[in-house]
CSV table of C-alpha atoms and ligand atoms in Angstrom, one decimal:
chain,number,residue,atom,x,y,z
A,1,UNK,CA,0.0,0.0,0.0
A,2,UNK,CA,1.4,3.5,-0.9
A,3,UNK,CA,2.5,5.6,2.0
A,4,UNK,CA,0.0,8.4,1.1
A,5,UNK,CA,-2.8,5.8,1.0
A,6,UNK,CA,-2.4,5.0,4.6
A,7,UNK,CA,-2.8,8.6,5.8
A,8,UNK,CA,-6.5,8.5,6.0
A,9,UNK,CA,-7.2,9.3,9.6
A,10,UNK,CA,-8.0,12.5,11.3
A,11,UNK,CA,-7.0,13.5,14.9
A,12,UNK,CA,-9.2,16.0,16.7
A,13,UNK,CA,-8.8,17.5,20.2
A,14,UNK,CA,-11.3,19.4,22.3
A,15,UNK,CA,-9.2,21.4,24.7
A,16,UNK,CA,-11.0,22.5,27.8
A,17,UNK,CA,-10.0,24.3,31.0
A,18,UNK,CA,-10.1,21.0,32.9
A,19,UNK,CA,-10.2,18.2,30.3
A,20,UNK,CA,-8.7,17.2,27.0
A,21,UNK,CA,-10.7,14.9,24.8
A,22,UNK,CA,-8.9,13.5,21.8
A,23,UNK,CA,-10.5,11.3,19.0
A,24,UNK,CA,-9.2,9.6,16.0
A,25,UNK,CA,-11.8,9.2,13.2
A,26,UNK,CA,-12.0,8.2,9.6
A,27,UNK,CA,-13.3,10.5,6.9
A,28,UNK,CA,-16.9,9.3,7.4
A,29,UNK,CA,-16.8,10.5,11.0
A,30,UNK,CA,-16.6,7.1,12.7
A,31,UNK,CA,-14.6,7.4,15.9
A,32,UNK,CA,-12.0,4.6,16.0
A,33,UNK,CA,-10.1,5.6,19.2
A,34,UNK,CA,-10.2,8.2,21.9
A,35,UNK,CA,-8.4,9.5,24.9
A,36,UNK,CA,-9.4,11.6,27.9
A,37,UNK,CA,-7.1,13.2,30.4
A,38,UNK,CA,-6.9,16.2,32.6
A,39,UNK,CA,-5.6,19.5,31.0
A,40,UNK,CA,-3.4,20.3,34.1
A,41,UNK,CA,-3.6,23.9,32.8
A,42,UNK,CA,-1.5,25.2,35.7
A,43,UNK,CA,1.6,23.4,34.4
A,44,UNK,CA,1.7,26.0,31.6
A,45,UNK,CA,1.4,26.0,27.8
A,46,UNK,CA,4.5,24.0,26.9
A,47,UNK,CA,3.4,21.1,29.1
A,48,UNK,CA,-0.1,21.5,27.9
A,49,UNK,CA,0.8,21.3,24.2
A,50,UNK,CA,2.8,18.1,24.9
A,51,UNK,CA,-0.1,16.6,26.8
A,52,UNK,CA,-2.3,17.3,23.7
A,53,UNK,CA,0.2,15.5,21.5
A,54,UNK,CA,0.5,12.6,23.9
A,55,UNK,CA,-3.3,12.4,24.2
A,56,UNK,CA,-3.6,12.2,20.4
A,57,UNK,CA,-1.0,9.4,20.3
A,58,UNK,CA,-3.0,7.6,23.0
A,59,UNK,CA,-6.2,7.9,20.9
A,60,UNK,CA,-4.2,6.6,17.9
A,61,UNK,CA,-3.0,3.7,19.9
A,62,UNK,CA,-6.6,2.9,21.1
A,63,UNK,CA,-7.6,2.8,17.4
A,64,UNK,CA,-4.8,0.4,16.7
A,65,UNK,CA,-3.1,3.0,14.5
A,66,UNK,CA,0.2,4.8,14.4
A,67,UNK,CA,1.4,8.2,13.5
A,68,UNK,CA,1.9,7.2,9.9
A,69,UNK,CA,-1.8,6.7,9.6
A,70,UNK,CA,-2.6,10.4,10.4
A,71,UNK,CA,-3.4,12.8,7.7
A,72,UNK,CA,-4.1,15.9,9.8
A,73,UNK,CA,-4.9,17.1,13.3
A,74,UNK,CA,-7.0,19.9,14.7
A,75,UNK,CA,-7.7,21.4,18.1
A,76,UNK,CA,-10.7,23.4,19.3
A,77,UNK,CA,-10.5,25.6,22.4
A,78,UNK,CA,-12.6,28.1,24.3
A,79,UNK,CA,-12.3,31.8,23.9
A,80,UNK,CA,-10.8,33.8,21.0
A,81,UNK,CA,-8.4,32.1,18.6
A,82,UNK,CA,-6.3,33.2,15.6
A,83,UNK,CA,-7.1,30.5,13.1
A,84,UNK,CA,-4.9,32.0,10.4
A,85,UNK,CA,-1.7,31.8,12.5
A,86,UNK,CA,-2.9,28.7,14.5
A,87,UNK,CA,-2.4,30.6,17.7
A,88,UNK,CA,-4.3,30.9,21.0
A,89,UNK,CA,-3.8,34.5,21.8
A,90,UNK,CA,-5.5,34.4,25.2
A,91,UNK,CA,-7.4,31.6,27.0
A,92,UNK,CA,-9.8,32.7,29.7
A,93,UNK,CA,-9.6,29.3,31.5
A,94,UNK,CA,-6.0,28.4,30.7
A,95,UNK,CA,-3.9,30.6,33.0
A,96,UNK,CA,-0.6,31.7,31.5
A,97,UNK,CA,-1.6,30.8,27.9
A,98,UNK,CA,-0.6,33.9,25.8
A,99,UNK,CA,0.2,33.6,22.1
A,100,UNK,CA,0.5,29.8,22.2
A,101,UNK,CA,1.5,28.4,18.8
A,102,UNK,CA,-0.7,25.3,18.8
A,103,UNK,CA,-0.6,24.5,15.1
A,104,UNK,CA,3.2,25.0,14.8
A,105,UNK,CA,3.9,22.8,17.8
A,106,UNK,CA,1.6,19.9,16.8
A,107,UNK,CA,2.5,20.0,13.2
A,108,UNK,CA,6.2,19.8,14.1
A,109,UNK,CA,5.7,17.2,16.8
A,110,UNK,CA,3.4,14.9,14.8
A,111,UNK,CA,4.6,15.7,11.2
A,112,UNK,CA,1.1,16.5,9.8
A,113,UNK,CA,-0.8,19.7,9.0
A,114,UNK,CA,-2.7,21.2,11.9
A,115,UNK,CA,-5.7,23.5,12.4
A,116,UNK,CA,-7.2,25.5,15.3
A,117,UNK,CA,-10.9,26.5,15.8
A,118,UNK,CA,-13.0,28.0,18.6
A,119,UNK,CA,-14.8,25.2,20.5
A,120,UNK,CA,-18.4,26.5,20.1
A,121,UNK,CA,-17.8,27.2,16.4
A,122,UNK,CA,-16.4,23.7,15.9
A,123,UNK,CA,-19.3,22.2,17.9
A,124,UNK,CA,-21.8,24.0,15.7
A,125,UNK,CA,-20.2,22.5,12.6
A,126,UNK,CA,-20.0,19.1,14.2
A,127,UNK,CA,-23.7,19.1,14.9
A,128,UNK,CA,-24.4,20.4,11.4
A,129,UNK,CA,-22.4,17.6,9.7
A,130,UNK,CA,-22.9,14.6,12.1
A,131,UNK,CA,-25.5,15.6,14.7
A,132,UNK,CA,-28.8,17.3,15.4
A,133,UNK,CA,-28.4,19.7,12.5
A,134,UNK,CA,-28.1,17.1,9.7
A,135,UNK,CA,-30.2,18.1,6.8
A,136,UNK,CA,-30.6,21.7,7.9
A,137,UNK,CA,-28.9,24.7,6.3
A,138,UNK,CA,-29.5,27.4,9.0
A,139,UNK,CA,-28.3,26.5,12.5
A,140,UNK,CA,-27.7,28.3,15.7
A,141,UNK,CA,-25.7,26.2,18.2
A,142,UNK,CA,-25.4,27.3,21.8
A,143,UNK,CA,-23.3,25.7,24.5
A,144,UNK,CA,-24.5,26.4,28.0
A,145,UNK,CA,-22.2,25.4,30.9
A,146,UNK,CA,-20.1,27.5,33.2
A,147,UNK,CA,-20.2,30.1,30.5
A,148,UNK,CA,-22.3,30.5,27.3
A,149,UNK,CA,-20.9,30.2,23.8
A,150,UNK,CA,-22.3,29.9,20.4
A,151,UNK,CA,-21.7,29.1,16.7
A,152,UNK,CA,-23.6,29.7,13.5
A,153,UNK,CA,-24.1,27.7,10.3
A,154,UNK,CA,-25.9,30.0,7.8
A,155,UNK,CA,-26.8,28.9,4.3
A,156,UNK,CA,-25.0,25.6,4.8
A,157,UNK,CA,-21.7,27.3,5.7
A,158,UNK,CA,-19.9,28.0,8.9
A,159,UNK,CA,-20.3,31.7,9.7
A,160,UNK,CA,-17.4,33.1,11.6
A,161,UNK,CA,-17.9,36.9,11.0
A,162,UNK,CA,-15.1,39.3,10.1
A,163,UNK,CA,-12.7,38.2,12.8
A,164,UNK,CA,-14.0,34.9,14.0
A,165,UNK,CA,-16.1,36.3,16.8
A,166,UNK,CA,-19.6,35.8,15.4
A,167,UNK,CA,-22.4,34.0,17.3
A,168,UNK,CA,-21.4,34.9,20.8
A,169,UNK,CA,-25.0,34.8,22.2
A,170,UNK,CA,-23.5,34.8,25.7
A,171,UNK,CA,-22.4,38.4,25.4
A,172,UNK,CA,-25.5,40.1,24.1
A,173,UNK,CA,-27.1,42.5,26.6
A,174,UNK,CA,-30.3,41.4,28.3
A,175,UNK,CA,-30.4,43.8,31.3
A,176,UNK,CA,-28.8,47.2,30.8
A,177,UNK,CA,-27.8,47.5,34.5
A,178,UNK,CA,-27.5,43.8,35.2
A,179,UNK,CA,-24.7,41.9,37.0
A,180,UNK,CA,-21.2,42.0,35.5
A,181,UNK,CA,-20.4,39.3,33.0
A,182,UNK,CA,-17.1,37.3,33.0
A,183,UNK,CA,-16.1,39.6,30.1
A,184,UNK,CA,-16.4,42.6,32.4
A,185,UNK,CA,-19.5,44.2,30.9
A,186,UNK,CA,-23.0,44.4,32.5
A,187,UNK,CA,-26.1,42.4,32.0
A,188,UNK,CA,-25.0,39.9,29.3
A,189,UNK,CA,-26.9,36.6,28.8
A,190,UNK,CA,-23.9,34.7,30.3
A,191,UNK,CA,-24.1,36.9,33.5
A,192,UNK,CA,-27.8,36.0,33.9
A,193,UNK,CA,-28.3,32.5,32.5
A,194,UNK,CA,-25.1,30.5,32.7
A,195,UNK,CA,-24.0,27.8,35.2
A,196,UNK,CA,-21.9,30.5,36.9
A,197,UNK,CA,-25.0,32.8,37.2
A,198,UNK,CA,-27.1,29.9,38.6
A,199,UNK,CA,-24.4,29.1,41.2
A,200,UNK,CA,-24.1,32.8,42.1
A,201,UNK,CA,-27.9,33.0,42.7
A,202,UNK,CA,-27.8,29.8,44.7
A,203,UNK,CA,-25.0,31.2,46.8
A,204,UNK,CA,-27.1,34.3,47.5
A,205,UNK,CA,-29.9,32.0,48.8
A,206,UNK,CA,-27.6,30.0,51.0
A,207,UNK,CA,-26.2,33.2,52.5
A,208,UNK,CA,-29.7,34.3,53.4
A,209,UNK,CA,-30.3,30.8,54.9
A,210,UNK,CA,-33.1,30.5,52.4
A,211,UNK,CA,-32.9,26.8,51.5
A,212,UNK,CA,-31.8,24.1,54.0
A,213,UNK,CA,-32.2,21.5,51.2
A,214,UNK,CA,-29.8,23.3,48.8
A,215,UNK,CA,-27.4,23.8,51.6
A,216,UNK,CA,-27.4,20.1,52.3
A,217,UNK,CA,-26.9,19.2,48.6
A,218,UNK,CA,-24.1,21.7,48.3
A,219,UNK,CA,-22.4,20.3,51.4
A,220,UNK,CA,-22.6,16.7,50.1
A,221,UNK,CA,-21.3,17.8,46.7
A,222,UNK,CA,-18.3,19.6,48.2
A,223,UNK,CA,-19.6,23.1,47.3
A,224,UNK,CA,-22.5,24.8,45.5
A,225,UNK,CA,-22.6,24.5,41.7
A,226,UNK,CA,-25.3,24.8,39.0
A,227,UNK,CA,-25.6,21.0,39.3
A,228,UNK,CA,-26.4,21.2,43.0
A,229,UNK,CA,-29.0,23.9,42.4
A,230,UNK,CA,-30.5,21.5,39.8
A,231,UNK,CA,-30.4,18.6,42.1
A,232,UNK,CA,-32.2,20.6,44.8
A,233,UNK,CA,-34.8,21.8,42.2
A,234,UNK,CA,-35.4,18.2,41.2
A,235,UNK,CA,-36.1,17.4,44.8
A,236,UNK,CA,-38.8,20.2,44.8
A,237,UNK,CA,-36.9,23.0,46.5
A,238,UNK,CA,-38.9,26.2,45.6
A,239,UNK,CA,-35.9,28.6,45.7
A,240,UNK,CA,-33.8,26.3,43.5
A,241,UNK,CA,-36.7,26.0,41.0
A,242,UNK,CA,-37.1,29.8,41.0
A,243,UNK,CA,-33.4,30.3,40.2
A,244,UNK,CA,-33.4,27.8,37.3
A,245,UNK,CA,-36.7,29.2,35.9
A,246,UNK,CA,-35.3,32.8,36.1
A,247,UNK,CA,-32.0,31.7,34.3
A,248,UNK,CA,-34.1,30.0,31.6
A,249,UNK,CA,-36.2,33.1,31.2
A,250,UNK,CA,-33.1,35.2,30.5
A,251,UNK,CA,-31.7,32.6,28.1
A,252,UNK,CA,-35.1,32.7,26.3
A,253,UNK,CA,-34.8,36.5,25.8
A,254,UNK,CA,-31.4,35.9,24.1
A,255,UNK,CA,-32.8,33.1,22.0
A,256,UNK,CA,-35.7,35.3,20.8
A,257,UNK,CA,-33.1,37.8,19.5
A,258,UNK,CA,-31.3,35.0,17.7
A,259,UNK,CA,-34.6,33.7,16.2
A,260,UNK,CA,-35.5,37.2,14.8
A,261,UNK,CA,-32.0,37.9,13.5
A,262,UNK,CA,-31.0,34.6,11.9
A,263,UNK,CA,-34.3,32.8,11.2
A,264,UNK,CA,-32.8,29.4,11.9
A,265,UNK,CA,-34.4,26.0,11.3
A,266,UNK,CA,-33.0,24.7,14.5
A,267,UNK,CA,-31.4,25.9,17.7
A,268,UNK,CA,-29.2,23.2,19.1
A,269,UNK,CA,-28.4,23.3,22.8
A,270,UNK,CA,-25.1,21.7,24.0
A,271,UNK,CA,-23.0,22.0,27.1
A,272,UNK,CA,-23.4,20.7,30.6
A,273,UNK,CA,-26.8,22.4,31.3
A,274,UNK,CA,-28.4,20.8,28.2
A,275,UNK,CA,-30.0,18.1,30.4
A,276,UNK,CA,-31.9,20.6,32.5
A,277,UNK,CA,-34.9,20.4,30.2
A,278,UNK,CA,-38.0,21.1,32.2
A,279,UNK,CA,-36.7,23.5,34.8
A,280,UNK,CA,-34.4,25.5,32.6
A,281,UNK,CA,-34.8,25.0,28.8
A,282,UNK,CA,-38.6,24.8,29.2
A,283,UNK,CA,-38.9,28.4,30.6
A,284,UNK,CA,-36.3,29.4,28.0
A,285,UNK,CA,-38.4,28.1,25.1
A,286,UNK,CA,-41.5,29.7,26.6
A,287,UNK,CA,-39.9,33.1,26.8
A,288,UNK,CA,-38.4,32.7,23.3
A,289,UNK,CA,-41.9,32.0,22.0
A,290,UNK,CA,-43.4,35.0,23.9
A,291,UNK,CA,-40.9,37.5,22.4
A,292,UNK,CA,-39.8,36.4,18.9
A,293,UNK,CA,-41.6,37.3,15.7
A,294,UNK,CA,-44.3,34.9,14.5
A,295,UNK,CA,-42.8,33.9,11.1
A,296,UNK,CA,-39.3,32.8,12.3
A,297,UNK,CA,-40.9,31.1,15.3
A,298,UNK,CA,-43.1,29.0,13.0
A,299,UNK,CA,-40.1,27.2,11.5
A,300,UNK,CA,-37.6,27.0,14.4
A,301,UNK,CA,-37.1,23.9,16.7
A,302,UNK,CA,-35.2,23.9,19.9
A,303,UNK,CA,-33.3,20.6,20.3
A,304,UNK,CA,-30.6,19.0,22.4
A,305,UNK,CA,-27.1,18.4,20.9
A,306,UNK,CA,-26.9,14.8,19.6
A,307,UNK,CA,-23.1,14.4,19.9
A,308,UNK,CA,-22.9,15.3,23.5
A,309,UNK,CA,-19.3,15.7,24.7
A,310,UNK,CA,-18.1,15.0,21.1
A,311,UNK,CA,-19.7,18.0,19.3
A,312,UNK,CA,-16.5,20.0,19.3
A,313,UNK,CA,-14.1,17.2,18.4
A,314,UNK,CA,-16.4,16.0,15.6
A,315,UNK,CA,-16.6,19.5,14.2
A,316,UNK,CA,-12.8,19.5,14.0
A,317,UNK,CA,-13.0,16.1,12.2
A,318,UNK,CA,-15.6,17.6,9.7
A,319,UNK,CA,-13.4,20.7,9.1
A,320,UNK,CA,-10.3,18.5,8.6
A,321,UNK,CA,-12.1,16.4,6.2
A,322,UNK,CA,-12.8,19.5,4.1
A,323,UNK,CA,-9.1,20.2,4.1
A,324,UNK,CA,-8.9,23.4,6.2
A,325,UNK,CA,-5.7,22.4,8.0
A,326,UNK,CA,-3.1,25.0,7.1
A,327,UNK,CA,-0.1,25.0,9.3
B,401,ZN,ZN1,-20.1,39.1,28.5
């Protein structure tokens, strides 16, 4: 078999603040091997880049493949990226990562072309090609977890905007004088509807002594998180239910703006909070329906991401398949 003929496989990495997920897939999008490990972000960017390479090699090994089988690799990561240079200029949840040359490193280390994409943008594309957006042409993808990110596929193409920052629903203003967002500006969707916002509201209730049940759940879980608020809400705690409904209400206001602006066929919800259907996404959908225009509402569906944790990595696979690796 010719050497080039063997190089059929694609390596994709979803780089998060706490976890690295690597997959090796064929061009049809079948995952043949994967690897998960901690990012250990505090060890700095050089150690981080090497962990990514080692994780990719472990995924190759799990697939029964070697480095000679790889055609290209790609990484998606949160926050702004510079896809043209293959550089992470600044990573909000990777301390010390400034101007990190991801593509240059991986391409030198593994001997194949490499690409870099924002994680929510990649996830939008992954759901478009392999997941809940199959068969659609106009997709809004939103990831709701600690923060809120988004990506757009419009007219069947990934839409990045002029500088790659399009689709950031988390940072549109909902309340002109609302709480400060992680980005430093007031009243954004992320400041009112994200996992961090839910935990902050829960903390407020605990400080007032407002919910013994939530306090107990938080204690058992080693601290209060959005998940513990959800757990308390599931057990019927009225304060926890109110917090989730309120967060969903704010998310719905953001969704309504997206429905009116983009007229999508489908809004796909990914991220850790996607499972909070009744108490969080339910109120969000209600509020979206109350506020958006009738015509775009008629065609839009709100659905859960199908690829789960794999949306980002599979988006990288889809982008690599189309030959966008440059470095
Ligand atoms: Zn913001």
